[in-house]
mmCIF file of C-alpha atoms and ligand atoms in Angstrom:
data_model
loop_
_atom_site.group_PDB
_atom_site.id
_atom_site.type_symbol
_atom_site.label_atom_id
_atom_site.label_comp_id
_atom_site.label_asym_id
_atom_site.label_seq_id
_atom_site.Cartn_x
_atom_site.Cartn_y
_atom_site.Cartn_z
ATOM 1 C CA MET A 1 0.000 0.000 0.000
ATOM 2 C CA THR A 2 2.911 2.385 0.620
ATOM 3 C CA ASP A 3 3.478 2.308 -3.173
ATOM 4 C CA ILE A 4 0.887 5.118 -3.218
ATOM 5 C CA LEU A 5 3.620 7.343 -1.788
ATOM 6 C CA LYS A 6 5.690 7.057 -4.980
ATOM 7 C CA HIS A 7 3.220 9.345 -6.734
ATOM 8 C CA CYS A 8 1.301 10.839 -3.851
ATOM 9 C CA THR A 9 -2.264 11.924 -4.523
ATOM 10 C CA LEU A 10 -3.561 10.941 -1.095
ATOM 11 C CA CYS A 11 -5.157 14.269 -0.283
ATOM 12 C CA PRO A 12 -6.876 16.944 -2.425
ATOM 13 C CA ARG A 13 -3.527 18.712 -2.995
ATOM 14 C CA GLU A 14 -2.634 15.829 -5.362
ATOM 15 C CA CYS A 15 1.041 16.857 -5.474
ATOM 16 C CA GLY A 16 2.107 13.730 -7.381
ATOM 17 C CA VAL A 17 5.543 13.726 -5.711
ATOM 18 C CA ASN A 18 7.584 10.654 -4.866
ATOM 19 C CA ARG A 19 7.642 10.894 -1.094
ATOM 20 C CA TYR A 20 10.578 8.501 -0.888
ATOM 21 C CA GLU A 21 12.645 11.236 -2.549
ATOM 22 C CA SER A 22 10.953 14.524 -1.701
ATOM 23 C CA ARG A 23 8.060 16.115 0.138
ATOM 24 C CA GLY A 24 4.774 17.541 -1.027
ATOM 25 C CA PHE A 25 2.557 20.303 0.350
ATOM 26 C CA CYS A 26 2.082 18.443 3.651
ATOM 27 C CA GLY A 27 5.829 18.653 4.260
ATOM 28 C CA GLU A 28 6.209 14.949 4.939
ATOM 29 C CA GLY A 29 8.170 12.206 3.192
ATOM 30 C CA ALA A 30 7.593 8.464 3.398
ATOM 31 C CA ALA A 31 8.697 8.039 7.035
ATOM 32 C CA VAL A 32 5.955 8.443 9.628
ATOM 33 C CA ARG A 33 6.581 11.273 12.059
ATOM 34 C CA ILE A 34 4.628 11.977 15.225
ATOM 35 C CA ALA A 35 5.055 14.564 17.998
ATOM 36 C CA ARG A 36 3.091 12.979 20.835
ATOM 37 C CA ALA A 37 1.365 9.716 21.748
ATOM 38 C CA GLU A 38 -0.466 9.956 25.071
ATOM 39 C CA LEU A 39 -3.800 9.546 26.798
ATOM 40 C CA HIS A 40 -5.930 12.596 26.089
ATOM 41 C CA MET A 41 -8.974 13.760 28.060
ATOM 42 C CA TRP A 42 -10.020 16.690 25.886
ATOM 43 C CA GLU A 43 -11.893 14.964 23.091
ATOM 44 C CA GLU A 44 -15.697 14.563 23.159
ATOM 45 C CA PRO A 45 -16.896 12.615 26.242
ATOM 46 C CA CYS A 46 -17.830 9.547 24.160
ATOM 47 C CA ILE A 47 -14.247 9.427 22.859
ATOM 48 C CA SER A 48 -12.208 10.389 25.942
ATOM 49 C CA GLY A 49 -14.365 8.440 28.395
ATOM 50 C CA THR A 50 -12.892 8.051 31.864
ATOM 51 C CA ARG A 51 -9.394 6.874 30.952
ATOM 52 C CA GLY A 52 -8.700 8.951 27.857
ATOM 53 C CA ALA A 53 -8.331 8.567 24.120
ATOM 54 C CA GLY A 54 -5.047 7.078 22.932
ATOM 55 C CA THR A 55 -4.088 10.122 20.935
ATOM 56 C CA VAL A 56 -1.308 10.088 18.345
ATOM 57 C CA PHE A 57 -0.440 13.510 16.882
ATOM 58 C CA PHE A 58 1.053 13.233 13.389
ATOM 59 C CA SER A 59 3.487 15.851 12.072
ATOM 60 C CA GLY A 60 2.784 17.825 8.873
ATOM 61 C CA CYS A 61 -0.580 18.800 7.385
ATOM 62 C CA ASP A 62 -2.382 19.182 4.078
ATOM 63 C CA LEU A 63 -3.953 22.467 5.271
ATOM 64 C CA ARG A 64 -2.368 25.771 6.309
ATOM 65 C CA CYS A 65 -4.821 27.121 8.880
ATOM 66 C CA CYS A 66 -3.481 30.426 10.153
ATOM 67 C CA PHE A 67 -5.128 29.801 13.555
ATOM 68 C CA CYS A 68 -3.863 26.230 14.001
ATOM 69 C CA GLN A 69 -3.333 25.414 17.675
ATOM 70 C CA ASN A 70 -0.944 22.620 16.701
ATOM 71 C CA TYR A 71 1.126 24.790 14.332
ATOM 72 C CA GLU A 72 4.371 23.595 15.924
ATOM 73 C CA ILE A 73 3.804 20.176 14.407
ATOM 74 C CA SER A 74 1.455 20.888 11.489
ATOM 75 C CA HIS A 75 3.326 23.867 10.014
ATOM 76 C CA LEU A 76 6.751 23.934 11.643
ATOM 77 C CA GLY A 77 7.366 20.206 11.344
ATOM 78 C CA LYS A 78 8.172 19.304 14.947
ATOM 79 C CA GLY A 79 8.145 15.570 15.573
ATOM 80 C CA PHE A 80 10.168 12.380 15.419
ATOM 81 C CA GLU A 81 10.303 9.443 13.041
ATOM 82 C CA LEU A 82 8.804 6.072 13.750
ATOM 83 C CA THR A 83 9.395 2.855 11.829
ATOM 84 C CA ALA A 84 6.437 0.615 11.005
ATOM 85 C CA ASP A 85 7.281 -1.410 14.134
ATOM 86 C CA GLY A 86 7.519 1.823 16.115
ATOM 87 C CA LEU A 87 4.034 2.894 15.075
ATOM 88 C CA CYS A 88 2.619 -0.500 16.128
ATOM 89 C CA GLU A 89 4.486 -0.161 19.418
ATOM 90 C CA ALA A 90 2.993 3.325 19.966
ATOM 91 C CA PHE A 91 -0.545 1.985 19.416
ATOM 92 C CA LEU A 92 -0.019 -0.998 21.735
ATOM 93 C CA ARG A 93 1.576 1.174 24.426
ATOM 94 C CA LEU A 94 -1.508 3.431 24.443
ATOM 95 C CA ARG A 95 -3.834 0.445 24.558
ATOM 96 C CA ASP A 96 -1.863 -0.970 27.492
ATOM 97 C CA MET A 97 -2.059 2.419 29.267
ATOM 98 C CA GLY A 98 -5.850 2.001 29.216
ATOM 99 C CA ALA A 99 -6.830 4.064 26.172
ATOM 100 C CA HIS A 100 -10.433 3.575 25.097
ATOM 101 C CA ASN A 101 -9.386 3.914 21.464
ATOM 102 C CA ILE A 102 -6.524 4.917 19.175
ATOM 103 C CA ASP A 103 -7.185 8.532 18.199
ATOM 104 C CA LEU A 104 -5.249 9.415 15.016
ATOM 105 C CA VAL A 105 -4.889 13.201 14.912
ATOM 106 C CA ASN A 106 -4.275 14.563 11.408
ATOM 107 C CA PRO A 107 -3.614 11.166 9.801
ATOM 108 C CA THR A 108 -4.538 11.943 6.157
ATOM 109 C CA HIS A 109 -1.006 12.187 4.712
ATOM 110 C CA PHE A 110 0.197 9.032 6.520
ATOM 111 C CA LEU A 111 -2.818 6.882 5.736
ATOM 112 C CA PRO A 112 -0.987 4.009 3.919
ATOM 113 C CA GLN A 113 1.573 3.629 6.716
ATOM 114 C CA ILE A 114 -1.179 3.716 9.358
ATOM 115 C CA ILE A 115 -3.228 1.092 7.512
ATOM 116 C CA GLU A 116 -0.171 -1.157 7.292
ATOM 117 C CA ALA A 117 0.408 -0.829 11.038
ATOM 118 C CA LEU A 118 -3.255 -1.571 11.787
ATOM 119 C CA ASP A 119 -3.173 -4.600 9.481
ATOM 120 C CA ARG A 120 -0.104 -5.933 11.262
ATOM 121 C CA LEU A 121 -1.868 -5.652 14.611
ATOM 122 C CA ASP A 122 -5.152 -6.926 13.197
ATOM 123 C CA GLU A 123 -7.585 -8.069 15.906
ATOM 124 C CA SER A 124 -4.914 -7.912 18.623
ATOM 125 C CA LEU A 125 -5.355 -4.146 19.069
ATOM 126 C CA GLY A 126 -8.828 -4.744 20.471
ATOM 127 C CA ILE A 127 -10.018 -1.102 20.665
ATOM 128 C CA PRO A 128 -11.681 1.173 18.059
ATOM 129 C CA VAL A 129 -9.585 3.441 15.868
ATOM 130 C CA VAL A 130 -10.610 7.085 15.434
ATOM 131 C CA TYR A 131 -9.772 9.055 12.284
ATOM 132 C CA ASN A 132 -9.512 12.625 13.571
ATOM 133 C CA SER A 133 -8.777 14.791 10.515
ATOM 134 C CA GLY A 134 -9.087 18.366 9.307
ATOM 135 C CA GLY A 135 -11.776 17.190 6.900
ATOM 136 C CA TYR A 136 -9.627 17.832 3.811
ATOM 137 C CA ASP A 137 -9.782 14.230 2.635
ATOM 138 C CA LYS A 138 -10.469 12.404 -0.617
ATOM 139 C CA PRO A 139 -13.188 9.722 -0.753
ATOM 140 C CA GLU A 140 -10.817 7.419 -2.699
ATOM 141 C CA SER A 141 -8.234 7.607 0.098
ATOM 142 C CA LEU A 142 -10.868 7.166 2.794
ATOM 143 C CA GLU A 143 -11.909 3.951 1.049
ATOM 144 C CA LEU A 144 -8.565 2.513 2.275
ATOM 145 C CA THR A 145 -9.899 2.679 5.826
ATOM 146 C CA ARG A 146 -12.861 0.372 5.136
ATOM 147 C CA GLY A 147 -13.148 -2.210 7.911
ATOM 148 C CA ARG A 148 -10.141 -0.758 9.737
ATOM 149 C CA ILE A 149 -11.401 2.519 11.158
ATOM 150 C CA SER A 150 -14.750 2.673 12.893
ATOM 151 C CA ILE A 151 -15.028 6.272 14.125
ATOM 152 C CA PHE A 152 -14.561 9.432 12.074
ATOM 153 C CA LEU A 153 -14.038 12.779 13.779
ATOM 154 C CA PRO A 154 -13.568 15.262 10.914
ATOM 155 C CA ASP A 155 -13.488 19.034 11.140
ATOM 156 C CA LEU A 156 -15.900 20.980 8.993
ATOM 157 C CA LYS A 157 -14.291 24.391 9.151
ATOM 158 C CA TYR A 158 -16.089 26.545 6.579
ATOM 159 C CA LEU A 159 -18.848 26.666 4.022
ATOM 160 C CA ASP A 160 -17.458 29.864 2.532
ATOM 161 C CA SER A 161 -14.703 29.111 0.027
ATOM 162 C CA THR A 162 -13.176 32.582 0.396
ATOM 163 C CA ALA A 163 -12.668 32.027 4.119
ATOM 164 C CA ALA A 164 -11.261 28.573 3.330
ATOM 165 C CA ALA A 165 -8.795 30.099 0.860
ATOM 166 C CA VAL A 166 -7.735 32.977 3.101
ATOM 167 C CA TYR A 167 -7.428 31.116 6.408
ATOM 168 C CA SER A 168 -6.482 27.579 5.305
ATOM 169 C CA GLY A 169 -5.064 27.971 1.785
ATOM 170 C CA ALA A 170 -7.742 25.687 0.308
ATOM 171 C CA ALA A 171 -10.598 27.320 -1.614
ATOM 172 C CA ASP A 172 -11.990 23.871 -2.438
ATOM 173 C CA TYR A 173 -12.162 22.922 1.260
ATOM 174 C CA PRO A 174 -15.977 23.157 1.644
ATOM 175 C CA GLU A 175 -16.784 20.846 -1.271
ATOM 176 C CA ARG A 176 -13.953 18.457 -0.390
ATOM 177 C CA ALA A 177 -14.984 18.273 3.241
ATOM 178 C CA PHE A 178 -18.656 17.635 2.473
ATOM 179 C CA ALA A 179 -17.702 14.873 0.021
ATOM 180 C CA ALA A 180 -15.384 13.373 2.647
ATOM 181 C CA ILE A 181 -18.089 13.397 5.329
ATOM 182 C CA HIS A 182 -20.513 11.644 2.984
ATOM 183 C CA LYS A 183 -17.874 8.979 2.359
ATOM 184 C CA MET A 184 -17.183 8.610 6.087
ATOM 185 C CA PHE A 185 -20.883 8.080 6.718
ATOM 186 C CA GLU A 186 -21.035 5.496 3.930
ATOM 187 C CA LEU A 187 -18.100 3.649 5.558
ATOM 188 C CA VAL A 188 -19.341 3.437 9.149
ATOM 189 C CA GLY A 189 -23.024 4.388 9.213
ATOM 190 C CA ARG A 190 -24.970 5.901 12.067
ATOM 191 C CA PRO A 191 -23.464 6.329 15.564
ATOM 192 C CA VAL A 192 -23.277 3.212 17.741
ATOM 193 C CA PHE A 193 -22.511 3.403 21.461
ATOM 194 C CA GLY A 194 -21.539 0.730 23.952
ATOM 195 C CA GLU A 195 -23.186 0.203 27.333
ATOM 196 C CA ASP A 196 -20.304 2.222 28.783
ATOM 197 C CA GLY A 197 -21.485 5.284 26.808
ATOM 198 C CA LEU A 198 -18.411 5.232 24.580
ATOM 199 C CA MET A 199 -18.699 5.496 20.835
ATOM 200 C CA LYS A 200 -17.989 2.274 18.977
ATOM 201 C CA SER A 201 -18.605 3.544 15.460
ATOM 202 C CA GLY A 202 -19.994 6.543 13.607
ATOM 203 C CA VAL A 203 -19.202 10.086 12.514
ATOM 204 C CA ILE A 204 -18.888 13.192 14.689
ATOM 205 C CA VAL A 205 -18.523 16.385 12.659
ATOM 206 C CA ARG A 206 -16.603 19.088 14.492
ATOM 207 C CA HIS A 207 -17.147 22.747 13.776
ATOM 208 C CA LEU A 208 -15.081 25.492 15.366
ATOM 209 C CA ILE A 209 -17.001 28.794 15.361
ATOM 210 C CA LEU A 210 -14.781 31.657 14.198
ATOM 211 C CA PRO A 211 -15.249 35.261 15.331
ATOM 212 C CA ASN A 212 -17.111 37.362 12.770
ATOM 213 C CA HIS A 213 -18.180 34.198 10.911
ATOM 214 C CA ARG A 214 -21.372 33.148 12.697
ATOM 215 C CA LYS A 215 -23.363 33.399 9.445
ATOM 216 C CA ASP A 216 -21.049 30.886 7.799
ATOM 217 C CA SER A 217 -21.484 28.564 10.797
ATOM 218 C CA ILE A 218 -25.265 28.832 10.540
ATOM 219 C CA ALA A 219 -25.229 28.228 6.764
ATOM 220 C CA LEU A 220 -22.946 25.230 7.260
ATOM 221 C CA LEU A 221 -25.302 23.689 9.814
ATOM 222 C CA LYS A 222 -28.212 24.290 7.445
ATOM 223 C CA ARG A 223 -26.434 22.503 4.602
ATOM 224 C CA LEU A 224 -25.600 19.565 6.873
ATOM 225 C CA SER A 225 -29.262 19.308 7.829
ATOM 226 C CA GLU A 226 -30.224 19.295 4.134
ATOM 227 C CA GLU A 227 -27.749 16.535 3.267
ATOM 228 C CA PHE A 228 -27.991 14.267 6.324
ATOM 229 C CA ASP A 229 -30.840 12.911 8.393
ATOM 230 C CA LYS A 230 -30.762 13.860 12.062
ATOM 231 C CA GLY A 231 -29.615 10.487 13.338
ATOM 232 C CA ASP A 232 -26.912 10.005 10.689
ATOM 233 C CA ILE A 233 -24.142 12.027 12.294
ATOM 234 C CA LEU A 234 -23.379 13.896 15.504
ATOM 235 C CA ILE A 235 -22.216 17.500 15.630
ATOM 236 C CA SER A 236 -19.556 18.795 17.982
ATOM 237 C CA LEU A 237 -19.781 22.564 18.165
ATOM 238 C CA MET A 238 -16.608 24.167 19.451
ATOM 239 C CA SER A 239 -16.611 27.681 20.826
ATOM 240 C CA GLN A 240 -13.116 27.711 22.300
ATOM 241 C CA TYR A 241 -11.412 29.515 19.405
ATOM 242 C CA THR A 242 -8.194 31.210 20.498
ATOM 243 C CA PRO A 243 -6.296 33.488 18.082
ATOM 244 C CA VAL A 244 -2.913 31.771 17.986
ATOM 245 C CA TYR A 245 -0.109 31.498 15.433
ATOM 246 C CA LYS A 246 -0.816 33.758 12.413
ATOM 247 C CA ALA A 247 -4.420 34.614 13.270
ATOM 248 C CA SER A 248 -3.223 38.106 14.238
ATOM 249 C CA GLU A 249 -2.547 38.778 10.525
ATOM 250 C CA HIS A 250 -6.335 38.808 10.075
ATOM 251 C CA PRO A 251 -7.922 41.412 12.392
ATOM 252 C CA GLU A 252 -11.414 39.938 11.945
ATOM 253 C CA ILE A 253 -10.382 36.659 13.614
ATOM 254 C CA SER A 254 -7.918 38.146 16.117
ATOM 255 C CA ARG A 255 -10.194 37.811 19.119
ATOM 256 C CA LYS A 256 -12.135 35.181 21.007
ATOM 257 C CA LEU A 257 -15.776 34.489 20.292
ATOM 258 C CA SER A 258 -18.426 36.801 21.734
ATOM 259 C CA THR A 259 -21.315 35.426 23.803
ATOM 260 C CA PHE A 260 -23.721 36.682 21.114
ATOM 261 C CA GLU A 261 -21.905 34.750 18.381
ATOM 262 C CA TYR A 262 -21.781 31.616 20.486
ATOM 263 C CA LYS A 263 -25.470 31.765 21.441
ATOM 264 C CA THR A 264 -26.624 32.461 17.884
ATOM 265 C CA VAL A 265 -24.809 29.425 16.481
ATOM 266 C CA MET A 266 -25.961 27.299 19.420
ATOM 267 C CA GLN A 267 -29.538 28.230 18.549
ATOM 268 C CA ALA A 268 -28.939 27.179 14.933
ATOM 269 C CA LEU A 269 -27.619 23.828 16.144
ATOM 270 C CA GLU A 270 -30.724 23.317 18.265
ATOM 271 C CA GLN A 271 -32.926 24.190 15.291
ATOM 272 C CA SER A 272 -31.027 21.768 13.061
ATOM 273 C CA GLY A 273 -32.166 18.882 15.267
ATOM 274 C CA PHE A 274 -28.746 17.207 15.274
ATOM 275 C CA ASP A 275 -27.577 15.626 18.490
ATOM 276 C CA GLY A 276 -24.046 16.135 19.703
ATOM 277 C CA TYR A 277 -21.707 18.090 21.927
ATOM 278 C CA VAL A 278 -20.863 21.679 22.730
ATOM 279 C CA GLN A 279 -17.422 22.618 23.952
ATOM 280 C CA GLN A 280 -17.545 25.625 26.197
ATOM 281 C CA ALA A 281 -15.813 28.925 25.586
ATOM 282 C CA SER A 282 -14.168 28.497 29.013
ATOM 283 C CA SER A 283 -11.737 26.084 27.376
ATOM 284 C CA ALA A 284 -10.538 28.873 25.038
ATOM 285 C CA SER A 285 -6.962 28.969 26.218
ATOM 286 C CA GLU A 286 -3.500 28.078 24.975
ATOM 287 C CA GLU A 287 -3.192 26.034 28.181
ATOM 288 C CA PHE A 288 -5.200 23.337 26.423
ATOM 289 C CA ILE A 289 -2.502 22.855 23.791
ATOM 290 C CA PRO A 290 -0.558 19.715 24.755
ATOM 291 C CA ALA A 291 3.244 19.438 24.809
ATOM 292 C CA PHE A 292 4.823 18.241 21.582
ATOM 293 C CA TYR A 293 8.172 16.475 21.242
ATOM 294 C CA GLY A 294 10.919 16.682 18.630
ATOM 295 C CA GLU A 295 12.555 13.419 19.729
ATOM 296 C CA LYS A 296 11.213 10.112 20.839
ATOM 297 C CA TYR A 297 10.501 10.550 24.552
ATOM 298 C CA TYR A 298 8.888 7.321 25.745
HETATM 299 S S1 LIG B 1 -0.461 13.826 1.248
HETATM 300 FE FE1 LIG B 1 1.140 15.384 1.070
HETATM 301 S S2 LIG B 1 2.350 14.828 -0.734
HETATM 302 FE FE2 LIG B 1 0.430 13.656 -0.807
HETATM 303 S S3 LIG B 1 -0.942 14.838 -2.082
HETATM 304 FE FE3 LIG B 1 -1.323 15.460 0.035
HETATM 305 S S4 LIG B 1 0.019 17.220 0.441
HETATM 306 FE FE4 LIG B 1 0.726 16.203 -1.433
#
């Protein structure tokens, strides 16, 4: 499967580079690089549970969000290399620490290597795998996850392609992300929960409300409600936006969310009829950004 990397078209950037010899837009070659693999309590309650998600943060990214909280690893390339054995070891270590699942953060550009690791472990992993991406995914690449990944946790950042171009360098983001979410739903179906309240399979769409963009948030929720039935997907509405990294270059998103903006979008979520989660504005702080590592530390 890693042959795909010889002419990489894994994500919508479709660079076509040989990642064994060079790097594409995501900044990553053929070797897997991660910056952290730890239990994580800050995902949605049905993912973090009581013991935490087994979160693996991958280096590099196919987007260039100017407000990225993880810019150290997504834009600046912090992280350390893992062999195929090393990636399996990281997954098993998290499982043995008590993780409820393996939570792959920003996995899109390392999908073939991740699939190979999961295939090696096969049934022995014994916990669900979560695909936690920025939403800039191709249906053809997502097809590779069939039968291997049971929970999708994609972002849906914008409906407005101008905002997508200006803030993430991807004018085609809205159409790509909607197509990806449809594919994710086709792969895993409606949400399924265990008796412990934890998610076993399904799709949770995350939307981070941006300051001065409440109308885009409302339009995005409306489109979701036109394209999906209420029980198909869950929505996780995030109001903890913090202007980090290069957000200050754009005055309109250089502040936290106002109560008015938050309440208006909340109302739209209620009207949409979707079930889901709301992350409070009180978690809008850089303190919630975990530590990342440039060398293997465990
Ligand atoms: S995964 Fe990286 S190299 Fe491959 S198409 Fe996307 S940005 Fe380009």
